[in-house]
Amino acid sequence: MSHANFHLRFVIGFLFLVPAQNLSADTGLTPNTGRVNFSRDIRPILSDKCFQCHGPDEAQQKSGLRLDLREDALAAADSGSIAIVPKDPDISELMKRALSKDPDEVMPPADSTKKLTEGEIDLLRKWIAEGADYEMHWAFAPPTRPAVPAVDDTLAKDWSHNPVDRFLHANLRQAGLTPNPTANKETLIRRVALDLTGLPPTPTQIDKFLADQSDRAYENMVDEMFSSPHYGERMALNWLDYARYADSNGYQSDGSRDIWGWRDWVIHAYNQNLPFDQFTIEQLAGDMLPNATPEQIIATGFNRNHRLNGEGGRIVEEWFVETVIDRVETTGLTWLGLTLNCCRCHDHKYDPISQKEFYQFFAFFNSVEEQGVLVPTGKNAENTPPLFTMKSAADAAEIAKREAEIAALDAEYQSLKVKLPELAAAWAEQNRDEQVNSASIWQQILPTEVVSSGGATLAKQEDGSYLPTGANPANDSYVVTLPVTEAPISGVLLEVLPDANLPNQSLG
């Protein structure tokens, strides 16, 4: 597979994440070429203007009419009329109501904030005339390769150099636009460099492209951008967003976390032209592959990009469930093109996934133990895979250096470990002597006067302490007067003691 195909393959995968927008309905323009597309052109109109009263919610359904299912829309309503008669918009009740001037008959109702535009009415009419075909949810529709538009004029022949150009030109013509003139080579390399590497081209790259007068000058320049290590960095940006990547845990104090190994894996996958199917498998279940490599295990970091709650009062079981739900929702959005959010709590009238199906999906991730970490190490210790590397000479040398440092520290730890009981006993003895000696440092000094600014009574006790009684203002200041001593004072120790006369026998 060439780099160009690999790039397009990812782009196609990402297109499934966002449904096409209905530009025609927004502008009031009716497409004059091709068939009306239900998912793109009609479903948004019905969902916005009709489903509130004629959708799947039986509690709000009016007149026994349901428009989200074709068989129901083509059946007689309570009034006996048929909302949609395929290929005959003139006798379809839906069109009659949409065009009606009678405030008691027009749909949406006259008192509704929803109004059909002329462009939307034209789309509905053309759709019914074409047979009123319905389509499954777009996320479930398998992609098909459309026919390449024909080149039927001189401009298109001169401008179109490949099938992609023909699609672009056909859309430009439909919108009444013409292509811009061919850009100069300096502009072309700047556009390609920013698109594929995120960086402007270097002077050397520009000079090389300008000097290349061959028929493949543009292709050679693009191939060079594909071979840049910055290509993977640029391509990874969108994927990191889809995977909710962050260098912090996203919760509470939002502390940092080390998940850059997975980020580097994604960059490496693009630069190595990893096929999209393998890109998918390794991120979702790389650890379940036979004899999984360290890289394949690190790939599953996709599932560990969720928020991390380090709050002391958190309920472990609750947050285990939250992380599982996060993985379900993220996998659904990223790979299935479905927002698996509403169905977490209930069947949703606009969501093709039921609550039962949500928790069937939930079960896949719920069986994963939420314990353990992937420790960066270069040795194949038991259950400890080696650190993922980019496999460059510089990386290998750096890892070897780190491994030597770790080995030296480990040897030092092992030598000290056997001496631990002896060292602990010596420390305890030294600490005991210091505690005995410290007792002579402090000397109790009896105040000559202790006064409360807030009016409390400070009664002197037999041990020389003072107990406040009486007034107890919210804020108070105690002024303590001490006699001058011959010895220099290097510190003051104030002890707060419990007493049976205090609330709870202690403070406050």
JSON list of C-alpha atoms in Angstrom, two decimals, residues 65-67 69-77 81-86 127 131-132 134:
[
{"chain": "A", "resi": 65, "resn": "LEU", "atom": "CA", "xyz": [-48.67, 8.77, 12.46]},
{"chain": "A", "resi": 66, "resn": "ARG", "atom": "CA", "xyz": [-45.04, 7.76, 12.67]},
{"chain": "A", "resi": 67, "resn": "LEU", "atom": "CA", "xyz": [-42.58, 9.08, 10.08]},
{"chain": "A", "resi": 69, "resn": "LEU", "atom": "CA", "xyz": [-40.18, 4.11, 9.82]},
{"chain": "A", "resi": 70, "resn": "ARG", "atom": "CA", "xyz": [-41.11, 3.70, 6.15]},
{"chain": "A", "resi": 71, "resn": "GLU", "atom": "CA", "xyz": [-43.78, 1.06, 6.64]},
{"chain": "A", "resi": 72, "resn": "ASP", "atom": "CA", "xyz": [-45.56, 3.28, 9.17]},
{"chain": "A", "resi": 73, "resn": "ALA", "atom": "CA", "xyz": [-45.21, 6.42, 7.07]},
{"chain": "A", "resi": 74, "resn": "LEU", "atom": "CA", "xyz": [-46.77, 4.60, 4.09]},
{"chain": "A", "resi": 75, "resn": "ALA", "atom": "CA", "xyz": [-49.67, 3.22, 6.16]},
{"chain": "A", "resi": 76, "resn": "ALA", "atom": "CA", "xyz": [-52.96, 4.98, 6.77]},
{"chain": "A", "resi": 77, "resn": "ALA", "atom": "CA", "xyz": [-53.06, 7.26, 9.81]},
{"chain": "A", "resi": 81, "resn": "SER", "atom": "CA", "xyz": [-55.09, 9.54, 4.91]},
{"chain": "A", "resi": 82, "resn": "ILE", "atom": "CA", "xyz": [-51.64, 8.35, 3.88]},
{"chain": "A", "resi": 83, "resn": "ALA", "atom": "CA", "xyz": [-48.76, 10.65, 4.69]},
{"chain": "A", "resi": 84, "resn": "ILE", "atom": "CA", "xyz": [-46.39, 9.42, 1.99]},
{"chain": "A", "resi": 85, "resn": "VAL", "atom": "CA", "xyz": [-47.43, 7.85, -1.32]},
{"chain": "A", "resi": 86, "resn": "PRO", "atom": "CA", "xyz": [-44.22, 6.86, -3.13]},
{"chain": "A", "resi": 127, "resn": "TRP", "atom": "CA", "xyz": [-37.72, 12.59, -2.47]},
{"chain": "A", "resi": 131, "resn": "GLY", "atom": "CA", "xyz": [-39.94, 6.72, -4.44]},
{"chain": "A", "resi": 132, "resn": "ALA", "atom": "CA", "xyz": [-39.49, 7.91, -0.83]},
{"chain": "A", "resi": 134, "resn": "TYR", "atom": "CA", "xyz": [-35.53, 5.26, 3.49]}
]
